[in-house]
Coordinates of C-alpha atoms and ligand atoms in Angstrom, one line a residue:
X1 CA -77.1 101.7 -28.4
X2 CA -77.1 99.7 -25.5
X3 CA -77.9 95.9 -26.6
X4 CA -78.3 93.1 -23.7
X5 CA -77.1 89.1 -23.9
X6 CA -79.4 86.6 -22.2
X7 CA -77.1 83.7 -21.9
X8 CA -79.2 79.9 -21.6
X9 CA -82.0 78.3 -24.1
X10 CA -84.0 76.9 -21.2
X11 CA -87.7 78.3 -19.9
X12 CA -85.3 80.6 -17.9
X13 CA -84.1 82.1 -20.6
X14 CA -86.7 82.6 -22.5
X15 CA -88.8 83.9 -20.2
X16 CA -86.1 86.7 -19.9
X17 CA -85.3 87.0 -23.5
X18 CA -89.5 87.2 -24.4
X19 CA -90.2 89.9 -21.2
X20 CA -87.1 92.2 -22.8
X21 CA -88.1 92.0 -26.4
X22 CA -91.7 92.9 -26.0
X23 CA -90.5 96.2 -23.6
X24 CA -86.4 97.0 -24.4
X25 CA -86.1 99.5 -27.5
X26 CA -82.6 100.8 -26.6
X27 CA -80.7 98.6 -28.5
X28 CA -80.6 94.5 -29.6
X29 CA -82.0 92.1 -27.0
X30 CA -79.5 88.8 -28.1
X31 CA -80.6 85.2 -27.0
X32 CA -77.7 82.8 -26.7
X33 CA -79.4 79.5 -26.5
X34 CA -76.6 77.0 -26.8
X35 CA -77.2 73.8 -28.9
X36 CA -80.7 72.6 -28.0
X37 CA -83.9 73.5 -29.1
X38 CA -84.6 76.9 -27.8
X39 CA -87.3 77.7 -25.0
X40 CA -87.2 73.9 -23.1
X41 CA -84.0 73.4 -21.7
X42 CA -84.1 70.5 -19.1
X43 CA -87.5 69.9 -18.0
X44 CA -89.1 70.9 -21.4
X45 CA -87.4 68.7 -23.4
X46 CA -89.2 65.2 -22.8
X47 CA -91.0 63.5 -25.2
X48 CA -92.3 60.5 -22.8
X49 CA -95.8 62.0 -21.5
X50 CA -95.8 60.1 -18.5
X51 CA -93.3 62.9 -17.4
X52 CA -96.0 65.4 -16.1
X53 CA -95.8 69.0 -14.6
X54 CA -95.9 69.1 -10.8
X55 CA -97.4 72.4 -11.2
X56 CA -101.3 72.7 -12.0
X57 CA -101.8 73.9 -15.5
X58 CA -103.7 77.1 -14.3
X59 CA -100.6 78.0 -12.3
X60 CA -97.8 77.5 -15.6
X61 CA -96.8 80.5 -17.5
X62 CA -93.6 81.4 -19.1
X63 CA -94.6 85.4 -18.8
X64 CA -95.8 87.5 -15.9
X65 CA -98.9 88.0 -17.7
X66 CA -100.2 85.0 -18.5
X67 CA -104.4 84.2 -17.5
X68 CA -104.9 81.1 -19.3
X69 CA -102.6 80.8 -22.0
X70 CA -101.2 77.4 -21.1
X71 CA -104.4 76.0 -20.6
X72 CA -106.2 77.1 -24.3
X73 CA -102.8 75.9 -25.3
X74 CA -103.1 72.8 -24.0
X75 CA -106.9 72.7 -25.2
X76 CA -106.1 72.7 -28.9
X77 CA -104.1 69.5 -28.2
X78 CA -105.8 67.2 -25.7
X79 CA -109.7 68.7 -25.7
X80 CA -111.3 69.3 -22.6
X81 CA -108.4 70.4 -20.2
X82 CA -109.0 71.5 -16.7
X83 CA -106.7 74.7 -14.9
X84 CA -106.5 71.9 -12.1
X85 CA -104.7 69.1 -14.4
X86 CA -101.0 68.4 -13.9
X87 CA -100.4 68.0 -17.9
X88 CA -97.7 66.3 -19.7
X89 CA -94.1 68.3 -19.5
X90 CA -94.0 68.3 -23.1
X91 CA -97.0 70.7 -23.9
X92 CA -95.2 73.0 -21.7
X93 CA -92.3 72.7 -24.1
X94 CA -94.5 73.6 -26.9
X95 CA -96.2 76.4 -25.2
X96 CA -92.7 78.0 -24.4
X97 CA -91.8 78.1 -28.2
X98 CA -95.3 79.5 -28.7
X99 CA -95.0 82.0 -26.4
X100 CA -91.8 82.9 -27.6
X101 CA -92.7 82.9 -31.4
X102 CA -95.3 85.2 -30.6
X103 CA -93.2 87.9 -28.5
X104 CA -90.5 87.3 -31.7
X105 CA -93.0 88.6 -34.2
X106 CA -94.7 91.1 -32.0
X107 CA -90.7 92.7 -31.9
X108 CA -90.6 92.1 -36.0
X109 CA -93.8 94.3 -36.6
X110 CA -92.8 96.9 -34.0
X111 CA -89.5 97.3 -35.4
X112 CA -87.9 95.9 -32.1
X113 CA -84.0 94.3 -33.0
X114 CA -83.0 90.9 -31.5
X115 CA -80.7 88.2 -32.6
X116 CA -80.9 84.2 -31.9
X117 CA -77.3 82.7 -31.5
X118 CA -77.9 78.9 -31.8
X119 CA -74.8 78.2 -30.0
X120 CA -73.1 78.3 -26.9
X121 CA -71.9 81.4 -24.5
X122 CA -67.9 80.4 -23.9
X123 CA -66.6 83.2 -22.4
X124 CA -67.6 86.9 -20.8
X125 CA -64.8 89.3 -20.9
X126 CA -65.7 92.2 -19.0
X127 CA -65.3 96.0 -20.6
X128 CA -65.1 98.3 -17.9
X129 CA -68.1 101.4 -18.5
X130 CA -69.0 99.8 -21.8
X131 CA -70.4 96.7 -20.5
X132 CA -69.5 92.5 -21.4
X133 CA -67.9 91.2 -24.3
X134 CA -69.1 87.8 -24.8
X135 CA -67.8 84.9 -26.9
X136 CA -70.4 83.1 -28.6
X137 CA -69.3 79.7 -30.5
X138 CA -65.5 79.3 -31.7
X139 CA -64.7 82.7 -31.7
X140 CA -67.5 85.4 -31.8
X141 CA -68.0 87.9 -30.1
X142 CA -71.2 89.9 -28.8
X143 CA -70.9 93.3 -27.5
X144 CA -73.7 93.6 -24.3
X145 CA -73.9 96.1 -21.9
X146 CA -76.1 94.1 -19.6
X147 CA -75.9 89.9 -19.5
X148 CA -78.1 87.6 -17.9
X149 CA -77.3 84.3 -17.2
X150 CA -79.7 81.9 -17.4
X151 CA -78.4 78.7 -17.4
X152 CA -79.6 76.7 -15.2
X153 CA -78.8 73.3 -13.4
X154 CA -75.6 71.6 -13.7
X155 CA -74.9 68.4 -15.5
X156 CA -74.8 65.8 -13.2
X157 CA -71.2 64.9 -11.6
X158 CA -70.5 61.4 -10.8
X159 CA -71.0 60.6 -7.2
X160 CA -67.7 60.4 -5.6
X161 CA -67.9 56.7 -4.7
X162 CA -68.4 55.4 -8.0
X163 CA -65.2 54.0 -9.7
X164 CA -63.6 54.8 -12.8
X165 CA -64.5 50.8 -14.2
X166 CA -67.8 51.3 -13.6
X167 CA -67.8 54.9 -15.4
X168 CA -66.5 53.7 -18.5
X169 CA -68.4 50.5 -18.3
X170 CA -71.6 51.9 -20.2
X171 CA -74.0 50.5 -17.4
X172 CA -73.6 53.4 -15.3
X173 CA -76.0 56.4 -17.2
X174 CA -75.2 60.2 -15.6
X175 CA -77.9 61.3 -18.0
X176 CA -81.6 60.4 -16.3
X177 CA -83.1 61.5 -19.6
X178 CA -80.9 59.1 -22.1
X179 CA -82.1 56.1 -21.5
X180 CA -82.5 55.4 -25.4
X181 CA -78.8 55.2 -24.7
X182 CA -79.1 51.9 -23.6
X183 CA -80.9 49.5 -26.2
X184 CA -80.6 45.9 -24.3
X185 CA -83.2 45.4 -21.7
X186 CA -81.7 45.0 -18.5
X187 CA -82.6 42.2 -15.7
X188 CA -82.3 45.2 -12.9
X189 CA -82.2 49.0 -12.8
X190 CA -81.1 50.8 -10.2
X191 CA -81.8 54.5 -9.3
X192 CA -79.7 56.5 -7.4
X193 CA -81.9 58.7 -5.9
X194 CA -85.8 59.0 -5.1
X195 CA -87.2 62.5 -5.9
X196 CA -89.0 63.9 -8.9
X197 CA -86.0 63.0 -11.9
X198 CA -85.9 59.4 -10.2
X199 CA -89.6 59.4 -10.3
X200 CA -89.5 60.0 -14.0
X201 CA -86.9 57.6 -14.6
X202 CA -88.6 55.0 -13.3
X203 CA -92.0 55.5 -14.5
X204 CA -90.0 55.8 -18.1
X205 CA -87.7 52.7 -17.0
X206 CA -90.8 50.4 -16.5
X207 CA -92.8 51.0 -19.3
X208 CA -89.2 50.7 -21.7
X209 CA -88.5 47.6 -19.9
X210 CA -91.6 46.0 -18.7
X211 CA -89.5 42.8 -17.6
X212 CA -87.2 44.8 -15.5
X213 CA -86.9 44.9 -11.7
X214 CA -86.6 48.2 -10.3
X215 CA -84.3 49.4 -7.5
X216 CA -84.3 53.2 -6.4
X217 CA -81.9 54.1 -3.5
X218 CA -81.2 57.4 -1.6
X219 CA -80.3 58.1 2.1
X220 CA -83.9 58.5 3.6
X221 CA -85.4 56.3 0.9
X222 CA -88.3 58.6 0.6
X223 CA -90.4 59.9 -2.2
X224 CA -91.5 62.8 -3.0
X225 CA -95.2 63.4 -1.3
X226 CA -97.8 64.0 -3.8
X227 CA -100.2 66.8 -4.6
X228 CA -103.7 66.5 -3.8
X229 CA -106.4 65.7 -6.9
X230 CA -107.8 69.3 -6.3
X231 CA -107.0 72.2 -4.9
X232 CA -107.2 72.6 -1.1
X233 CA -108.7 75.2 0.6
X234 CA -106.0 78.0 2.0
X235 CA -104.8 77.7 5.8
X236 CA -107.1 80.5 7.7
X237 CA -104.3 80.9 9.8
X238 CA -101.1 80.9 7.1
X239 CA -101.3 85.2 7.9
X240 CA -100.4 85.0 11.5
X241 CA -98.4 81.4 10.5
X242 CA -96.2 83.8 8.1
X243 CA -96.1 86.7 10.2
X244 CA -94.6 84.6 13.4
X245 CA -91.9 82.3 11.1
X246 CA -90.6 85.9 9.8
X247 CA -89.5 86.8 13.2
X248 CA -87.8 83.3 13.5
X249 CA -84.0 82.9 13.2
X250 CA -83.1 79.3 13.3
X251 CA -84.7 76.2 11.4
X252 CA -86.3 74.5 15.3
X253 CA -88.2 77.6 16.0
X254 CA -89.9 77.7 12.0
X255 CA -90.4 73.8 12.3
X256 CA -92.1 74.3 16.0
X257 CA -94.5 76.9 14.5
X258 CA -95.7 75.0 11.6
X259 CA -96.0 72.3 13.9
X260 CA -98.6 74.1 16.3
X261 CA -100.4 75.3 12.9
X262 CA -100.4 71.6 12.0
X263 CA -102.1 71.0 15.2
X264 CA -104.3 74.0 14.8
X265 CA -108.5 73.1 14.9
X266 CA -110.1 72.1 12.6
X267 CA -106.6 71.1 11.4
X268 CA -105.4 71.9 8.1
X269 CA -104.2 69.7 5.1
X270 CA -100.0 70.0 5.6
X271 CA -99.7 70.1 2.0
X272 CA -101.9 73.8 2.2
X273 CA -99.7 74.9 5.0
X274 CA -96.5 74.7 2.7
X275 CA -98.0 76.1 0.1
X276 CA -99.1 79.0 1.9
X277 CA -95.3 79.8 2.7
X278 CA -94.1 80.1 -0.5
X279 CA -94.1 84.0 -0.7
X280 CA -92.0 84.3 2.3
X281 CA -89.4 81.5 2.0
X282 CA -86.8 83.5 -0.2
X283 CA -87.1 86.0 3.2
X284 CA -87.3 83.3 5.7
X285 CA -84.2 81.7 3.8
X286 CA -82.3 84.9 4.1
X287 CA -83.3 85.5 7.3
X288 CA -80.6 82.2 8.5
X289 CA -77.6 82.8 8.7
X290 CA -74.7 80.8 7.3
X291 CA -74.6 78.2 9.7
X292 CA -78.2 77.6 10.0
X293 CA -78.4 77.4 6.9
X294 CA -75.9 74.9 6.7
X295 CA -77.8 73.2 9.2
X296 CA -81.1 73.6 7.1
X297 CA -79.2 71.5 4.2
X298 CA -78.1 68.9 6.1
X299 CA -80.6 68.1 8.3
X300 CA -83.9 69.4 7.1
X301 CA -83.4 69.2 2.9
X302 CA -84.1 66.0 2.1
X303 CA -87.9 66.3 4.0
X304 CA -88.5 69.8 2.7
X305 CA -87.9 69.2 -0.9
X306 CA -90.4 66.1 -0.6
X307 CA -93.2 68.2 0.7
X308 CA -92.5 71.1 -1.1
X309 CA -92.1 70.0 -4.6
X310 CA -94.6 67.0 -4.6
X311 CA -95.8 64.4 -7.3
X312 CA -98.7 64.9 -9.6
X313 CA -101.4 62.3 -8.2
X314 CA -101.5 60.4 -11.6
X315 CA -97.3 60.1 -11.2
X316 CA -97.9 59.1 -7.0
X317 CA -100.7 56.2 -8.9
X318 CA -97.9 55.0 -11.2
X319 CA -95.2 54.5 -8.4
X320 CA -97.5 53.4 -5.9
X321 CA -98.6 50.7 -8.6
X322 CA -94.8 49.1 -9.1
X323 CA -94.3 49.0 -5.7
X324 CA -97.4 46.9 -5.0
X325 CA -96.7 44.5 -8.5
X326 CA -92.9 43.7 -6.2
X327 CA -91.5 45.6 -9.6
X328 CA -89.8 48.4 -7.3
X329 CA -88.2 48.0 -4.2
X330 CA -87.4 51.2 -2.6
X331 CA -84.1 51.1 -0.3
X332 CA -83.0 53.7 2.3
X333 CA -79.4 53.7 2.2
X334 CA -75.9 55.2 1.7
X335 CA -74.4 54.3 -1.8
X336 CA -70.6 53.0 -0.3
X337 CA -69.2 52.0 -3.9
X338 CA -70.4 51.4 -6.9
X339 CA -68.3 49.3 -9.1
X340 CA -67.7 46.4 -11.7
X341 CA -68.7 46.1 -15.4
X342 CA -71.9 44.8 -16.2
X343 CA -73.5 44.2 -13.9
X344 CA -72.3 46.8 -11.9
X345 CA -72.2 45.9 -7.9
X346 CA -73.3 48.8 -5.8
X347 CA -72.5 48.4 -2.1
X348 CA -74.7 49.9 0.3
X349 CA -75.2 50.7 3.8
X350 CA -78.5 50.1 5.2
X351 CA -80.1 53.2 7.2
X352 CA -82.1 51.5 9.5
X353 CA -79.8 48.4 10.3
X354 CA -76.4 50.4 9.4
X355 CA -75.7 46.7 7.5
X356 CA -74.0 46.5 4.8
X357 CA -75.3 44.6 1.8
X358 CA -74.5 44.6 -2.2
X359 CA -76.3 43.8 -5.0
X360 CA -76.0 43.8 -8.6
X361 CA -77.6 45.8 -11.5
X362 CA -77.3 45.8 -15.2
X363 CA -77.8 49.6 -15.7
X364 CA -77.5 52.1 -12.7
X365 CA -79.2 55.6 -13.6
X366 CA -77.8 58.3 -11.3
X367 CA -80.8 60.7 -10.7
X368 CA -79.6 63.0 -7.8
X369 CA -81.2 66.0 -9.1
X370 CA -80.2 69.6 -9.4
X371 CA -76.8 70.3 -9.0
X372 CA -75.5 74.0 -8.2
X373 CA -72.0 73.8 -7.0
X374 CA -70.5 75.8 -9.7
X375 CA -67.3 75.4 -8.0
X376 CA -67.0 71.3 -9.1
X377 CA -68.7 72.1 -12.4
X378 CA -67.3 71.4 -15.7
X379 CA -69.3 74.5 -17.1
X380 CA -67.0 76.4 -19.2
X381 CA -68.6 79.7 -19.3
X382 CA -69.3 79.2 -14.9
X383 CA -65.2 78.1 -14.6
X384 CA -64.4 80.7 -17.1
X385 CA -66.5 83.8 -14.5
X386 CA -65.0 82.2 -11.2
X387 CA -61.5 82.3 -12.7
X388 CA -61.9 85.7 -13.7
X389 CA -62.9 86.9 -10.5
X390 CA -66.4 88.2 -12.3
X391 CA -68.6 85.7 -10.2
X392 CA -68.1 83.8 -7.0
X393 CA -69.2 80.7 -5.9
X394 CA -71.8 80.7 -2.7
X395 CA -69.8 78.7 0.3
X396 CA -73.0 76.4 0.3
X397 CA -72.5 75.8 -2.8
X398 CA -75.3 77.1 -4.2
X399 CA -75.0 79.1 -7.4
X400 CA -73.2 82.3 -7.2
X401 CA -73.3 85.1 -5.0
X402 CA -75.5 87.8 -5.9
X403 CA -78.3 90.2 -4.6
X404 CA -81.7 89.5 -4.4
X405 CA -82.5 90.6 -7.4
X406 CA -80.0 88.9 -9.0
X407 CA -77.1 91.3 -9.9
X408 CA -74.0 89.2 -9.1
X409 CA -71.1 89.9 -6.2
X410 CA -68.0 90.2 -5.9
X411 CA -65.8 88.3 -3.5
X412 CA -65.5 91.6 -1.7
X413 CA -69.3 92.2 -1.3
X414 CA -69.7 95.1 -4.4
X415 CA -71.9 94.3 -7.1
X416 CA -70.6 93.0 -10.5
X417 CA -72.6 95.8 -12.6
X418 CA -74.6 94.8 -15.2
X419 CA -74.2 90.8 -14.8
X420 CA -77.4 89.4 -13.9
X421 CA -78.5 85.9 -13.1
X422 CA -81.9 84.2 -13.0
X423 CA -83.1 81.0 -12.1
X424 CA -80.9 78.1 -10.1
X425 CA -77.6 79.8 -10.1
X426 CA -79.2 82.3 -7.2
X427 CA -80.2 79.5 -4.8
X428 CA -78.0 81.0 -2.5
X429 CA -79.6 84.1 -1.8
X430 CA -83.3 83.1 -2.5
X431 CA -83.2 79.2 -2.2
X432 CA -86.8 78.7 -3.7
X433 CA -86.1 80.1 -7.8
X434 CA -86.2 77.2 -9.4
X435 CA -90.0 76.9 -10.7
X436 CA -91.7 78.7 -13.3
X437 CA -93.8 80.8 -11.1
X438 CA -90.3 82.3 -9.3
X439 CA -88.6 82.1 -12.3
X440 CA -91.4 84.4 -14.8
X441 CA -91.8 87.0 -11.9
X442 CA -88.2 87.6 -11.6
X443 CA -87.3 87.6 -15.5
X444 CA -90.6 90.1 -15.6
X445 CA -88.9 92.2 -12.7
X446 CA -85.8 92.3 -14.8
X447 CA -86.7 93.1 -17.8
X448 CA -88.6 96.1 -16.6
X449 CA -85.9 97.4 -14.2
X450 CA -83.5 97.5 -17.3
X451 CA -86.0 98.9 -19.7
X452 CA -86.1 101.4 -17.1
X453 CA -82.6 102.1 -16.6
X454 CA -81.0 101.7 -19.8
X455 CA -84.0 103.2 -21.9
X456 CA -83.3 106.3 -19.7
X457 CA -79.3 106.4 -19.9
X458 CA -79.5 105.5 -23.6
X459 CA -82.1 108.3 -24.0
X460 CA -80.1 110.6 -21.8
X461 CA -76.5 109.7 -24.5
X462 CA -78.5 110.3 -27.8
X463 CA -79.5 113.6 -26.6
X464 CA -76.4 114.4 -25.5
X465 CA -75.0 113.0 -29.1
X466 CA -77.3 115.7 -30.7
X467 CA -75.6 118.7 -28.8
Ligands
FAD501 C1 -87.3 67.2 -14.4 C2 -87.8 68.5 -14.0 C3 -89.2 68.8 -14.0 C4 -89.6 70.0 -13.6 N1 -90.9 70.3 -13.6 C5 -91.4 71.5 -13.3 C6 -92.8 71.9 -13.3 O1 -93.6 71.0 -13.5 N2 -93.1 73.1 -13.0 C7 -92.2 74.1 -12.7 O2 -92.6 75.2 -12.5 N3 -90.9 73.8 -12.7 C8 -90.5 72.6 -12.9 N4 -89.1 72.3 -12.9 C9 -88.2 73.3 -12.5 C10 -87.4 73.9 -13.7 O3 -86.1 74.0 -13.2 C11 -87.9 75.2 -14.3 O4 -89.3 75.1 -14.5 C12 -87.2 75.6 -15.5 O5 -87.4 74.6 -16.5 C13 -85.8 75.9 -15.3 O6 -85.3 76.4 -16.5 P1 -83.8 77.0 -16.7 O7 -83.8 77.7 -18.0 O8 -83.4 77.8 -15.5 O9 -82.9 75.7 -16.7 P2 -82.6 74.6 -17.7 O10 -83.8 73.9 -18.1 O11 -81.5 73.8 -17.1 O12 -82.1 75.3 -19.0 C14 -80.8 76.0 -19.1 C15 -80.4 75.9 -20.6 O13 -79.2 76.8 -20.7 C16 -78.3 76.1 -21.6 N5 -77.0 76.6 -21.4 C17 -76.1 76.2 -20.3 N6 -75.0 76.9 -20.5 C18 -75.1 77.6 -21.6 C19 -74.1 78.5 -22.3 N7 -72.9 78.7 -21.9 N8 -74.6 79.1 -23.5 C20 -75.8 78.9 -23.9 N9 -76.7 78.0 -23.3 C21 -76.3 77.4 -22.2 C22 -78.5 74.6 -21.3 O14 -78.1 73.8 -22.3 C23 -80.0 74.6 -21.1 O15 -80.7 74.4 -22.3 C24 -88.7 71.0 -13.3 C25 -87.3 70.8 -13.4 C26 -86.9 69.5 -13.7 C27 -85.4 69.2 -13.8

């Protein structure tokens, strides 16, 4: 028997756990989900509906197979719901444990073994040729010969400039999603950071506290960009526009060519133009090099991620709405300090003027979005692998680094066999695997490259067993 540990209760997870139990038969498919409810992890777990998918409900699936699951899904609640509708975050939570619940009885009638572990993974210890011993809870053990890791963004560290006062004051929240935390209205809010978590937590901010002003601060002080009401027609040209960027080695030469398609006649929405790219920008990411790369994250990031994961319209409505009523005042700047008790003073510097100015807010929400450096972490399980030597930490500080289709390194180059990641922890080698379209196809390519391999091997030891 060979059994497999899918490590992470998030969509990540179980998109991985539900492609392995409806195709692995060579031993127990185990789901170590941690703490949480099972199947929405981060993004899934909301409960506000104004916290809507920035992915059109035709295009989210948690399997590779998936038509329109989401959508009747999403039918049986709401009514009349259209493939082009950016629904509420929440139904996709549901759908998830659907989804799952289905794959989970499908394995019960086909007499398929799996085991749920409701806690957390602690520790992997490898075992040479037999594969991972993992520590599940206080001190448990499960026997895998395969593990995938699916546990996906880091808890937000404090930014380095806010000071140990104003930590332990209470007004400064690390969590964007707790804001039940804080049961007196405050005067101000402010939000460090503007893309989609700030967007959330200020849509959520001003409906909990109507009477609040709203501050939301980041270096470039800009939002994300948001999706059109319908669909847009496909660049004609995005072919030749992909074909050219994958002969391009440096970040200039990609933003000169989507520049001249920009410019093409009759020219095209940009919004389609990015779109169109994202089969090739795991290759085009590879295709940098360290330094341009490097170069990529500090000067190009910031705009990318705006235009490439936008707002749903009715969320673009919402904002645009606060900033007209004077309820939100945007503010491109660098966060100096943050400090005080309540309120807490945060001191920043002014990008266009370079001035430096403070002001005061009752609660300040840090909202700086996914965090991979698994380096800084205070991940037990991600410390627990660096230490050991059993994964290493990309220099960008982007996940881990691992092939592309996600079998981890070494620090000398080899291939930690049968240690598998999936989802944010291989930003490094694909950037773009953070969404559920990335994220399905490559727990769908997973699962069937270790059906294949173990099914055979294990097939291949019984036989021999039976000499
Ligand atoms: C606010 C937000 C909105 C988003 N909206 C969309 C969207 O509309 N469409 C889209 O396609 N994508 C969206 N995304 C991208 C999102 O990252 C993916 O869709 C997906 O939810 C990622 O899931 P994950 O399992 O990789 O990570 P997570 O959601 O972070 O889940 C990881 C889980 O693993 C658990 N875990 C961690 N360590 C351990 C351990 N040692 N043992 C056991 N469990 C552990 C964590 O507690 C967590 O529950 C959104 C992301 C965010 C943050």
């Amino acid at each position: 028997m060979a059994d497999i540990a899918v490590i992470g209760g998030g969509a990540a997870g179980a998109a991985a756990f539900g492609e392995l139990l409806s195709r692995y038969d060579a031993g127990t498919v185990h789901w170590i989900v941690g703490q949480h409810a099972p199947g929405r992890g981060v993004a899934y777990a909301t409960c506000d509906d104004q916290h809507l998918l920035n992915v059109r409900a035709a295009n989210m699936g948690v399997f590779q197979e998936h038509g329109e699951d989401f959508i009747r899904h999403a039918a049986r609640q709401l009514g009349q719901v259209k493939g082009t509708d950016f629904l509420p975050r929440r139904l996709f939570g549901d759908f998830i444990q659907a989804q799952v619940g289905s794959r989970i009885d499908a394995a019960r009638r086909e007499g398929r073994s799996f085991r749920i572990h409701p806690e957390s993974a602690r520790e992997i210890a490898s075992r040479g040729a037999a594969g991972y011993g993992v520590r599940v809870g206080a001190d448990r053990w499960v026997d895998a010969a395969h593990v995938v890791l699916a546990v996906g963004a880091l808890a937000q560290r404090p930014l380095r400039t806010v000071s140990s006062t104003a930590l332990a004051s209470g007004s400064y929240e690390l969590d964007p999603w707790r804001l039940d935390r804080h049961p007196h209205p405050p005067r101000r809010v402010a939000v460090i950071g503007t893309g989609l978590t700030a967007v959330d937590t200020l849509l959520s901010a001003a409906v909990r506290w109507p009477h609040a002003e709203l501050v939301a601060v980041s270096r470039h002080g800009l939002l994300p960009f948001t999706h059109s009401a319908m669909p847009l027609t496909p660049y004609a040209g995005q072919e030749a526009l992909n074909r050219a960027l994958s002969h391009c080695t440096n970040v200039p030469a990609m933003l000169r060519k989507v520049r001249i398609a920009l410019d093409d006649s009759p020219s095209p929405d940009w919004r389609s133009v990015i779109d169109g790219m994202r089969p090739i920008n795991a290759r085009l990411w590879q295709q940098l090099g360290h330094d341009r790369r490097r170069q990529f994250l500090r000067h190009a990031r910031w705009l990318w991620e705006a235009a490439r994961h936008r707002m749903a319209p009715a969320s673009g409505e919402a904002i645009h709405q606060l900033r007209e009523e004077g309820r939100l005042q945007l503010h491109a700047a660098r966060v100096l300090d943050v400090d005080g008790t309540s309120p807490l003073q945060l001191t920043l510097r002014e990008r266009s003027t370079q001035l430096v100015n403070t002001i005061e807010a009752d609660l300040v929400i840090q909202a700086t979005g996914l965090d991979t450096a698994v380096a800084y972490a205070s991940h037990e399980l991600l410390s627990q692998l660096l230490h050991d030597g059993l994964a290493v930490a990309d220099p960008l500080q982007l996940g881990v680094l691992a092939q592309p289709d996600g079998q981890l390194l070494r620090a000398d180059g080899t291939v930690q066999p049968g240690l598998h990641a999936v989802g944010s922890l291989l930003r490094g080698n694909l950037w773009e695997c953070t969404a559920m379209p990335e994220i399905r196809a490559a727990a769908h390519q997973l699962a069937v490259k270790l059906a294949k391999e173990i099914g055979r091997e294990t097939s291949v030891d019984v036989a021999l067993e039976g000499l």
